[in-house]
């Protein structure tokens, strides 16, 4: 068994399969989640359960956080029984959530003051990549901390790359997710235009996926469009959050503005569905 004790906080669509990769790699994993029902499958695999983040950090070496937004990070770190509610040192806290660069910089400074290290390490990829350990991980923080946890991250992703200081990982993720929004809207608009010209969706997507412009995203989301299946692998509401975070960091290009407007309008009806459900908004 690997001797590093890992704490995992956040068991959403991505968190569960990511934590499973570490259990399969023979790490001792302790998990915490606000919704207790989500802990059961990992417990069956051998994970231990912590009642609070405070309890979790006390018994682990590396703490990985995978939650939804800045507000959730504030609660996990600064809540009454949060990570900062107990005096610890020598821990490495890896925040894999897609959050603002500013919150990572703030948490990193507070971790350092307590004698702990902080990395922001959001991922690119969806549930399928999480289930197969094929995520791409972009990391911000100190090189020494990165080197310490890189073997762990490599069990979760096919690439873990340090891109700068604290906050840089979050900035890289916002850049990538801005492109993701453009891909999704572009694919949806292309399908609708082709349909208007009498071209079947299946035929168009076969052409796209055999052309230079085809990629994994167009294949997966194209299949979803054909099947009329929009169960969220990456919920549309989350791309709205990410585009707003990118806007706050200064992105102001014409395409980014258009994407935020489109997905913002779609979120009212389709926010809980997958990002490619934007096609239903564009049909209206």
PDB file of N, CA, C and O in Angstrom, residues 194-254:
ATOM      1  N   UNK A 194     -27.132  22.848 -40.626  1.00  0.00           N
ATOM      2  CA  UNK A 194     -27.169  21.721 -41.565  1.00  0.00           C
ATOM      3  C   UNK A 194     -28.564  21.120 -41.656  1.00  0.00           C
ATOM      4  O   UNK A 194     -29.050  20.801 -42.756  1.00  0.00           O
ATOM      5  N   UNK A 195     -29.229  20.996 -40.508  1.00  0.00           N
ATOM      6  CA  UNK A 195     -30.594  20.469 -40.512  1.00  0.00           C
ATOM      7  C   UNK A 195     -31.528  21.347 -41.340  1.00  0.00           C
ATOM      8  O   UNK A 195     -32.404  20.836 -42.059  1.00  0.00           O
ATOM      9  N   UNK A 196     -31.341  22.660 -41.235  1.00  0.00           N
ATOM     10  CA  UNK A 196     -32.172  23.586 -42.008  1.00  0.00           C
ATOM     11  C   UNK A 196     -31.983  23.407 -43.514  1.00  0.00           C
ATOM     12  O   UNK A 196     -32.877  23.703 -44.308  1.00  0.00           O
ATOM     13  N   UNK A 197     -30.812  22.884 -43.886  1.00  0.00           N
ATOM     14  CA  UNK A 197     -30.523  22.653 -45.300  1.00  0.00           C
ATOM     15  C   UNK A 197     -30.867  21.226 -45.740  1.00  0.00           C
ATOM     16  O   UNK A 197     -30.550  20.818 -46.859  1.00  0.00           O
ATOM     17  N   UNK A 198     -31.526  20.488 -44.838  1.00  0.00           N
ATOM     18  CA  UNK A 198     -31.950  19.138 -45.182  1.00  0.00           C
ATOM     19  C   UNK A 198     -30.906  18.063 -44.950  1.00  0.00           C
ATOM     20  O   UNK A 198     -31.073  16.929 -45.407  1.00  0.00           O
ATOM     21  N   UNK A 199     -29.829  18.388 -44.241  1.00  0.00           N
ATOM     22  CA  UNK A 199     -28.760  17.416 -43.980  1.00  0.00           C
ATOM     23  C   UNK A 199     -29.021  16.752 -42.631  1.00  0.00           C
ATOM     24  O   UNK A 199     -29.249  17.426 -41.618  1.00  0.00           O
ATOM     25  N   UNK A 200     -28.979  15.421 -42.605  1.00  0.00           N
ATOM     26  CA  UNK A 200     -29.222  14.688 -41.377  1.00  0.00           C
ATOM     27  C   UNK A 200     -28.073  14.906 -40.390  1.00  0.00           C
ATOM     28  O   UNK A 200     -26.901  14.981 -40.778  1.00  0.00           O
ATOM     29  N   UNK A 201     -28.436  14.970 -39.126  1.00  0.00           N
ATOM     30  CA  UNK A 201     -27.435  15.155 -38.074  1.00  0.00           C
ATOM     31  C   UNK A 201     -26.390  14.053 -38.111  1.00  0.00           C
ATOM     32  O   UNK A 201     -25.183  14.317 -37.989  1.00  0.00           O
ATOM     33  N   UNK A 202     -26.827  12.801 -38.284  1.00  0.00           N
ATOM     34  CA  UNK A 202     -25.895  11.675 -38.309  1.00  0.00           C
ATOM     35  C   UNK A 202     -24.880  11.818 -39.436  1.00  0.00           C
ATOM     36  O   UNK A 202     -23.684  11.538 -39.256  1.00  0.00           O
ATOM     37  N   UNK A 203     -25.352  12.250 -40.610  1.00  0.00           N
ATOM     38  CA  UNK A 203     -24.452  12.386 -41.759  1.00  0.00           C
ATOM     39  C   UNK A 203     -23.448  13.518 -41.526  1.00  0.00           C
ATOM     40  O   UNK A 203     -22.256  13.375 -41.822  1.00  0.00           O
ATOM     41  N   UNK A 204     -23.936  14.631 -41.005  1.00  0.00           N
ATOM     42  CA  UNK A 204     -23.045  15.762 -40.737  1.00  0.00           C
ATOM     43  C   UNK A 204     -21.951  15.368 -39.748  1.00  0.00           C
ATOM     44  O   UNK A 204     -20.767  15.668 -39.960  1.00  0.00           O
ATOM     45  N   UNK A 205     -22.339  14.709 -38.667  1.00  0.00           N
ATOM     46  CA  UNK A 205     -21.368  14.373 -37.625  1.00  0.00           C
ATOM     47  C   UNK A 205     -20.362  13.328 -38.100  1.00  0.00           C
ATOM     48  O   UNK A 205     -19.199  13.348 -37.684  1.00  0.00           O
ATOM     49  N   UNK A 206     -20.786  12.439 -38.985  1.00  0.00           N
ATOM     50  CA  UNK A 206     -19.820  11.500 -39.562  1.00  0.00           C
ATOM     51  C   UNK A 206     -18.760  12.248 -40.374  1.00  0.00           C
ATOM     52  O   UNK A 206     -17.566  11.932 -40.308  1.00  0.00           O
ATOM     53  N   UNK A 207     -19.203  13.255 -41.085  1.00  0.00           N
ATOM     54  CA  UNK A 207     -18.259  14.075 -41.845  1.00  0.00           C
ATOM     55  C   UNK A 207     -17.314  14.835 -40.921  1.00  0.00           C
ATOM     56  O   UNK A 207     -16.094  14.840 -41.113  1.00  0.00           O
ATOM     57  N   UNK A 208     -17.880  15.490 -39.905  1.00  0.00           N
ATOM     58  CA  UNK A 208     -17.068  16.269 -38.970  1.00  0.00           C
ATOM     59  C   UNK A 208     -16.021  15.390 -38.294  1.00  0.00           C
ATOM     60  O   UNK A 208     -14.842  15.749 -38.199  1.00  0.00           O
ATOM     61  N   UNK A 209     -16.457  14.226 -37.816  1.00  0.00           N
ATOM     62  CA  UNK A 209     -15.565  13.380 -37.026  1.00  0.00           C
ATOM     63  C   UNK A 209     -14.509  12.674 -37.855  1.00  0.00           C
ATOM     64  O   UNK A 209     -13.559  12.110 -37.297  1.00  0.00           O
ATOM     65  N   UNK A 210     -14.631  12.731 -39.160  1.00  0.00           N
ATOM     66  CA  UNK A 210     -13.582  12.206 -40.032  1.00  0.00           C
ATOM     67  C   UNK A 210     -12.756  13.321 -40.670  1.00  0.00           C
ATOM     68  O   UNK A 210     -11.848  13.052 -41.441  1.00  0.00           O
ATOM     69  N   UNK A 211     -13.078  14.552 -40.320  1.00  0.00           N
ATOM     70  CA  UNK A 211     -12.358  15.699 -40.865  1.00  0.00           C
ATOM     71  C   UNK A 211     -11.356  16.226 -39.837  1.00  0.00           C
ATOM     72  O   UNK A 211     -11.328  15.800 -38.680  1.00  0.00           O
ATOM     73  N   UNK A 212     -10.533  17.176 -40.270  1.00  0.00           N
ATOM     74  CA  UNK A 212      -9.517  17.745 -39.384  1.00  0.00           C
ATOM     75  C   UNK A 212     -10.124  18.468 -38.189  1.00  0.00           C
ATOM     76  O   UNK A 212      -9.479  18.594 -37.140  1.00  0.00           O
ATOM     77  N   UNK A 213     -11.363  18.940 -38.324  1.00  0.00           N
ATOM     78  CA  UNK A 213     -11.999  19.675 -37.228  1.00  0.00           C
ATOM     79  C   UNK A 213     -12.651  18.751 -36.197  1.00  0.00           C
ATOM     80  O   UNK A 213     -13.142  19.219 -35.170  1.00  0.00           O
ATOM     81  N   UNK A 214     -12.675  17.472 -36.437  1.00  0.00           N
ATOM     82  CA  UNK A 214     -13.254  16.540 -35.485  1.00  0.00           C
ATOM     83  C   UNK A 214     -12.352  16.348 -34.275  1.00  0.00           C
ATOM     84  O   UNK A 214     -11.129  16.441 -34.376  1.00  0.00           O
ATOM     85  N   UNK A 215     -12.947  16.075 -33.138  1.00  0.00           N
ATOM     86  CA  UNK A 215     -12.182  15.814 -31.916  1.00  0.00           C
ATOM     87  C   UNK A 215     -13.036  14.996 -30.952  1.00  0.00           C
ATOM     88  O   UNK A 215     -14.185  14.660 -31.259  1.00  0.00           O
ATOM     89  N   UNK A 216     -12.497  14.666 -29.788  1.00  0.00           N
ATOM     90  CA  UNK A 216     -13.241  13.863 -28.814  1.00  0.00           C
ATOM     91  C   UNK A 216     -14.534  14.555 -28.414  1.00  0.00           C
ATOM     92  O   UNK A 216     -15.583  13.920 -28.267  1.00  0.00           O
ATOM     93  N   UNK A 217     -14.466  15.872 -28.252  1.00  0.00           N
ATOM     94  CA  UNK A 217     -15.652  16.614 -27.832  1.00  0.00           C
ATOM     95  C   UNK A 217     -16.764  16.504 -28.864  1.00  0.00           C
ATOM     96  O   UNK A 217     -17.916  16.225 -28.516  1.00  0.00           O
ATOM     97  N   UNK A 218     -16.440  16.719 -30.136  1.00  0.00           N
ATOM     98  CA  UNK A 218     -17.488  16.655 -31.161  1.00  0.00           C
ATOM     99  C   UNK A 218     -18.054  15.242 -31.275  1.00  0.00           C
ATOM    100  O   UNK A 218     -19.234  15.076 -31.581  1.00  0.00           O
ATOM    101  N   UNK A 219     -17.249  14.231 -31.022  1.00  0.00           N
ATOM    102  CA  UNK A 219     -17.747  12.847 -31.060  1.00  0.00           C
ATOM    103  C   UNK A 219     -18.704  12.594 -29.902  1.00  0.00           C
ATOM    104  O   UNK A 219     -19.832  12.106 -30.108  1.00  0.00           O
ATOM    105  N   UNK A 220     -18.293  12.909 -28.677  1.00  0.00           N
ATOM    106  CA  UNK A 220     -19.129  12.625 -27.508  1.00  0.00           C
ATOM    107  C   UNK A 220     -20.408  13.452 -27.525  1.00  0.00           C
ATOM    108  O   UNK A 220     -21.509  12.928 -27.322  1.00  0.00           O
ATOM    109  N   UNK A 221     -20.276  14.741 -27.780  1.00  0.00           N
ATOM    110  CA  UNK A 221     -21.465  15.599 -27.750  1.00  0.00           C
ATOM    111  C   UNK A 221     -22.318  15.411 -29.003  1.00  0.00           C
ATOM    112  O   UNK A 221     -23.541  15.581 -28.953  1.00  0.00           O
ATOM    113  N   UNK A 222     -21.688  15.048 -30.103  1.00  0.00           N
ATOM    114  CA  UNK A 222     -22.474  14.712 -31.287  1.00  0.00           C
ATOM    115  C   UNK A 222     -23.342  13.496 -31.048  1.00  0.00           C
ATOM    116  O   UNK A 222     -24.517  13.456 -31.435  1.00  0.00           O
ATOM    117  N   UNK A 223     -22.778  12.494 -30.387  1.00  0.00           N
ATOM    118  CA  UNK A 223     -23.562  11.298 -30.041  1.00  0.00           C
ATOM    119  C   UNK A 223     -24.735  11.665 -29.135  1.00  0.00           C
ATOM    120  O   UNK A 223     -25.829  11.112 -29.255  1.00  0.00           O
ATOM    121  N   UNK A 224     -24.504  12.610 -28.203  1.00  0.00           N
ATOM    122  CA  UNK A 224     -25.575  13.047 -27.304  1.00  0.00           C
ATOM    123  C   UNK A 224     -26.700  13.729 -28.079  1.00  0.00           C
ATOM    124  O   UNK A 224     -27.887  13.516 -27.797  1.00  0.00           O
ATOM    125  N   UNK A 225     -26.337  14.553 -29.069  1.00  0.00           N
ATOM    126  CA  UNK A 225     -27.343  15.229 -29.887  1.00  0.00           C
ATOM    127  C   UNK A 225     -28.156  14.203 -30.672  1.00  0.00           C
ATOM    128  O   UNK A 225     -29.392  14.268 -30.725  1.00  0.00           O
ATOM    129  N   UNK A 226     -27.478  13.237 -31.276  1.00  0.00           N
ATOM    130  CA  UNK A 226     -28.174  12.215 -32.059  1.00  0.00           C
ATOM    131  C   UNK A 226     -29.149  11.431 -31.181  1.00  0.00           C
ATOM    132  O   UNK A 226     -30.278  11.147 -31.580  1.00  0.00           O
ATOM    133  N   UNK A 227     -28.692  11.100 -29.968  1.00  0.00           N
ATOM    134  CA  UNK A 227     -29.533  10.314 -29.054  1.00  0.00           C
ATOM    135  C   UNK A 227     -30.573  11.167 -28.335  1.00  0.00           C
ATOM    136  O   UNK A 227     -31.438  10.619 -27.642  1.00  0.00           O
ATOM    137  N   UNK A 228     -30.508  12.489 -28.513  1.00  0.00           N
ATOM    138  CA  UNK A 228     -31.376  13.414 -27.778  1.00  0.00           C
ATOM    139  C   UNK A 228     -31.270  13.149 -26.277  1.00  0.00           C
ATOM    140  O   UNK A 228     -32.261  13.101 -25.545  1.00  0.00           O
ATOM    141  N   UNK A 229     -30.030  12.994 -25.823  1.00  0.00           N
ATOM    142  CA  UNK A 229     -29.739  12.605 -24.442  1.00  0.00           C
ATOM    143  C   UNK A 229     -28.879  13.700 -23.815  1.00  0.00           C
ATOM    144  O   UNK A 229     -27.734  13.915 -24.217  1.00  0.00           O
ATOM    145  N   UNK A 230     -29.426  14.366 -22.809  1.00  0.00           N
ATOM    146  CA  UNK A 230     -28.750  15.528 -22.263  1.00  0.00           C
ATOM    147  C   UNK A 230     -28.506  15.422 -20.755  1.00  0.00           C
ATOM    148  O   UNK A 230     -28.370  16.438 -20.080  1.00  0.00           O
ATOM    149  N   UNK A 231     -28.435  14.192 -20.247  1.00  0.00           N
ATOM    150  CA  UNK A 231     -28.067  14.018 -18.841  1.00  0.00           C
ATOM    151  C   UNK A 231     -26.677  14.613 -18.632  1.00  0.00           C
ATOM    152  O   UNK A 231     -25.754  14.361 -19.404  1.00  0.00           O
ATOM    153  N   UNK A 232     -26.514  15.382 -17.567  1.00  0.00           N
ATOM    154  CA  UNK A 232     -25.305  16.184 -17.406  1.00  0.00           C
ATOM    155  C   UNK A 232     -24.069  15.349 -17.103  1.00  0.00           C
ATOM    156  O   UNK A 232     -24.009  14.648 -16.095  1.00  0.00           O
ATOM    157  N   UNK A 233     -23.081  15.422 -18.006  1.00  0.00           N
ATOM    158  CA  UNK A 233     -21.715  15.033 -17.677  1.00  0.00           C
ATOM    159  C   UNK A 233     -20.992  16.283 -17.162  1.00  0.00           C
ATOM    160  O   UNK A 233     -20.218  16.227 -16.217  1.00  0.00           O
ATOM    161  N   UNK A 234     -21.284  17.405 -17.796  1.00  0.00           N
ATOM    162  CA  UNK A 234     -20.843  18.718 -17.336  1.00  0.00           C
ATOM    163  C   UNK A 234     -22.040  19.644 -17.469  1.00  0.00           C
ATOM    164  O   UNK A 234     -22.451  19.982 -18.584  1.00  0.00           O
ATOM    165  N   UNK A 235     -22.638  20.000 -16.341  1.00  0.00           N
ATOM    166  CA  UNK A 235     -23.899  20.735 -16.358  1.00  0.00           C
ATOM    167  C   UNK A 235     -23.743  22.109 -16.986  1.00  0.00           C
ATOM    168  O   UNK A 235     -22.753  22.814 -16.751  1.00  0.00           O
ATOM    169  N   UNK A 236     -24.731  22.490 -17.759  1.00  0.00           N
ATOM    170  CA  UNK A 236     -24.719  23.784 -18.441  1.00  0.00           C
ATOM    171  C   UNK A 236     -24.561  24.934 -17.460  1.00  0.00           C
ATOM    172  O   UNK A 236     -23.878  25.923 -17.751  1.00  0.00           O
ATOM    173  N   UNK A 237     -25.155  24.822 -16.275  1.00  0.00           N
ATOM    174  CA  UNK A 237     -25.048  25.903 -15.290  1.00  0.00           C
ATOM    175  C   UNK A 237     -23.596  26.147 -14.886  1.00  0.00           C
ATOM    176  O   UNK A 237     -23.222  27.277 -14.528  1.00  0.00           O
ATOM    177  N   UNK A 238     -22.764  25.109 -14.958  1.00  0.00           N
ATOM    178  CA  UNK A 238     -21.372  25.271 -14.553  1.00  0.00           C
ATOM    179  C   UNK A 238     -20.561  26.059 -15.584  1.00  0.00           C
ATOM    180  O   UNK A 238     -19.632  26.780 -15.216  1.00  0.00           O
ATOM    181  N   UNK A 239     -20.912  25.941 -16.865  1.00  0.00           N
ATOM    182  CA  UNK A 239     -20.175  26.730 -17.859  1.00  0.00           C
ATOM    183  C   UNK A 239     -20.540  28.210 -17.710  1.00  0.00           C
ATOM    184  O   UNK A 239     -19.700  29.086 -17.961  1.00  0.00           O
ATOM    185  N   UNK A 240     -21.766  28.497 -17.266  1.00  0.00           N
ATOM    186  CA  UNK A 240     -22.142  29.888 -16.996  1.00  0.00           C
ATOM    187  C   UNK A 240     -21.291  30.433 -15.855  1.00  0.00           C
ATOM    188  O   UNK A 240     -20.765  31.558 -15.927  1.00  0.00           O
ATOM    189  N   UNK A 241     -21.149  29.634 -14.794  1.00  0.00           N
ATOM    190  CA  UNK A 241     -20.284  30.038 -13.674  1.00  0.00           C
ATOM    191  C   UNK A 241     -18.871  30.311 -14.163  1.00  0.00           C
ATOM    192  O   UNK A 241     -18.264  31.341 -13.819  1.00  0.00           O
ATOM    193  N   UNK A 242     -18.334  29.408 -14.993  1.00  0.00           N
ATOM    194  CA  UNK A 242     -16.947  29.538 -15.435  1.00  0.00           C
ATOM    195  C   UNK A 242     -16.752  30.725 -16.371  1.00  0.00           C
ATOM    196  O   UNK A 242     -15.735  31.424 -16.307  1.00  0.00           O
ATOM    197  N   UNK A 243     -17.724  30.970 -17.242  1.00  0.00           N
ATOM    198  CA  UNK A 243     -17.632  32.132 -18.129  1.00  0.00           C
ATOM    199  C   UNK A 243     -17.706  33.438 -17.333  1.00  0.00           C
ATOM    200  O   UNK A 243     -17.026  34.411 -17.675  1.00  0.00           O
ATOM    201  N   UNK A 244     -18.500  33.446 -16.283  1.00  0.00           N
ATOM    202  CA  UNK A 244     -18.551  34.631 -15.426  1.00  0.00           C
ATOM    203  C   UNK A 244     -17.243  34.833 -14.671  1.00  0.00           C
ATOM    204  O   UNK A 244     -16.785  35.970 -14.495  1.00  0.00           O
ATOM    205  N   UNK A 245     -16.622  33.732 -14.231  1.00  0.00           N
ATOM    206  CA  UNK A 245     -15.315  33.843 -13.585  1.00  0.00           C
ATOM    207  C   UNK A 245     -14.277  34.374 -14.566  1.00  0.00           C
ATOM    208  O   UNK A 245     -13.447  35.230 -14.216  1.00  0.00           O
ATOM    209  N   UNK A 246     -14.311  33.885 -15.802  1.00  0.00           N
ATOM    210  CA  UNK A 246     -13.371  34.363 -16.818  1.00  0.00           C
ATOM    211  C   UNK A 246     -13.599  35.847 -17.114  1.00  0.00           C
ATOM    212  O   UNK A 246     -12.645  36.622 -17.280  1.00  0.00           O
ATOM    213  N   UNK A 247     -14.876  36.240 -17.153  1.00  0.00           N
ATOM    214  CA  UNK A 247     -15.199  37.656 -17.368  1.00  0.00           C
ATOM    215  C   UNK A 247     -14.616  38.507 -16.243  1.00  0.00           C
ATOM    216  O   UNK A 247     -14.049  39.582 -16.485  1.00  0.00           O
ATOM    217  N   UNK A 248     -14.741  38.019 -15.005  1.00  0.00           N
ATOM    218  CA  UNK A 248     -14.208  38.759 -13.858  1.00  0.00           C
ATOM    219  C   UNK A 248     -12.695  38.887 -13.913  1.00  0.00           C
ATOM    220  O   UNK A 248     -12.127  39.843 -13.379  1.00  0.00           O
ATOM    221  N   UNK A 249     -12.043  37.927 -14.579  1.00  0.00           N
ATOM    222  CA  UNK A 249     -10.587  37.966 -14.720  1.00  0.00           C
ATOM    223  C   UNK A 249     -10.141  38.783 -15.932  1.00  0.00           C
ATOM    224  O   UNK A 249      -8.943  38.938 -16.155  1.00  0.00           O
ATOM    225  N   UNK A 250     -11.106  39.256 -16.734  1.00  0.00           N
ATOM    226  CA  UNK A 250     -10.747  40.170 -17.809  1.00  0.00           C
ATOM    227  C   UNK A 250     -11.024  39.716 -19.222  1.00  0.00           C
ATOM    228  O   UNK A 250     -10.784  40.478 -20.167  1.00  0.00           O
ATOM    229  N   UNK A 251     -11.540  38.516 -19.421  1.00  0.00           N
ATOM    230  CA  UNK A 251     -11.828  38.110 -20.794  1.00  0.00           C
ATOM    231  C   UNK A 251     -12.982  38.954 -21.334  1.00  0.00           C
ATOM    232  O   UNK A 251     -14.001  39.135 -20.671  1.00  0.00           O
ATOM    233  N   UNK A 252     -12.794  39.507 -22.514  1.00  0.00           N
ATOM    234  CA  UNK A 252     -13.804  40.416 -23.060  1.00  0.00           C
ATOM    235  C   UNK A 252     -13.898  40.317 -24.581  1.00  0.00           C
ATOM    236  O   UNK A 252     -14.350  41.240 -25.236  1.00  0.00           O
ATOM    237  N   UNK A 253     -13.472  39.186 -25.125  1.00  0.00           N
ATOM    238  CA  UNK A 253     -13.493  39.013 -26.574  1.00  0.00           C
ATOM    239  C   UNK A 253     -14.924  38.867 -27.078  1.00  0.00           C
ATOM    240  O   UNK A 253     -15.827  38.470 -26.326  1.00  0.00           O
ATOM    241  N   UNK A 254     -15.164  39.147 -28.356  1.00  0.00           N
ATOM    242  CA  UNK A 254     -16.527  39.049 -28.891  1.00  0.00           C
ATOM    243  C   UNK A 254     -17.147  37.663 -28.716  1.00  0.00           C
ATOM    244  O   UNK A 254     -18.318  37.551 -28.345  1.00  0.00           O
TER     245      UNK A 254
END
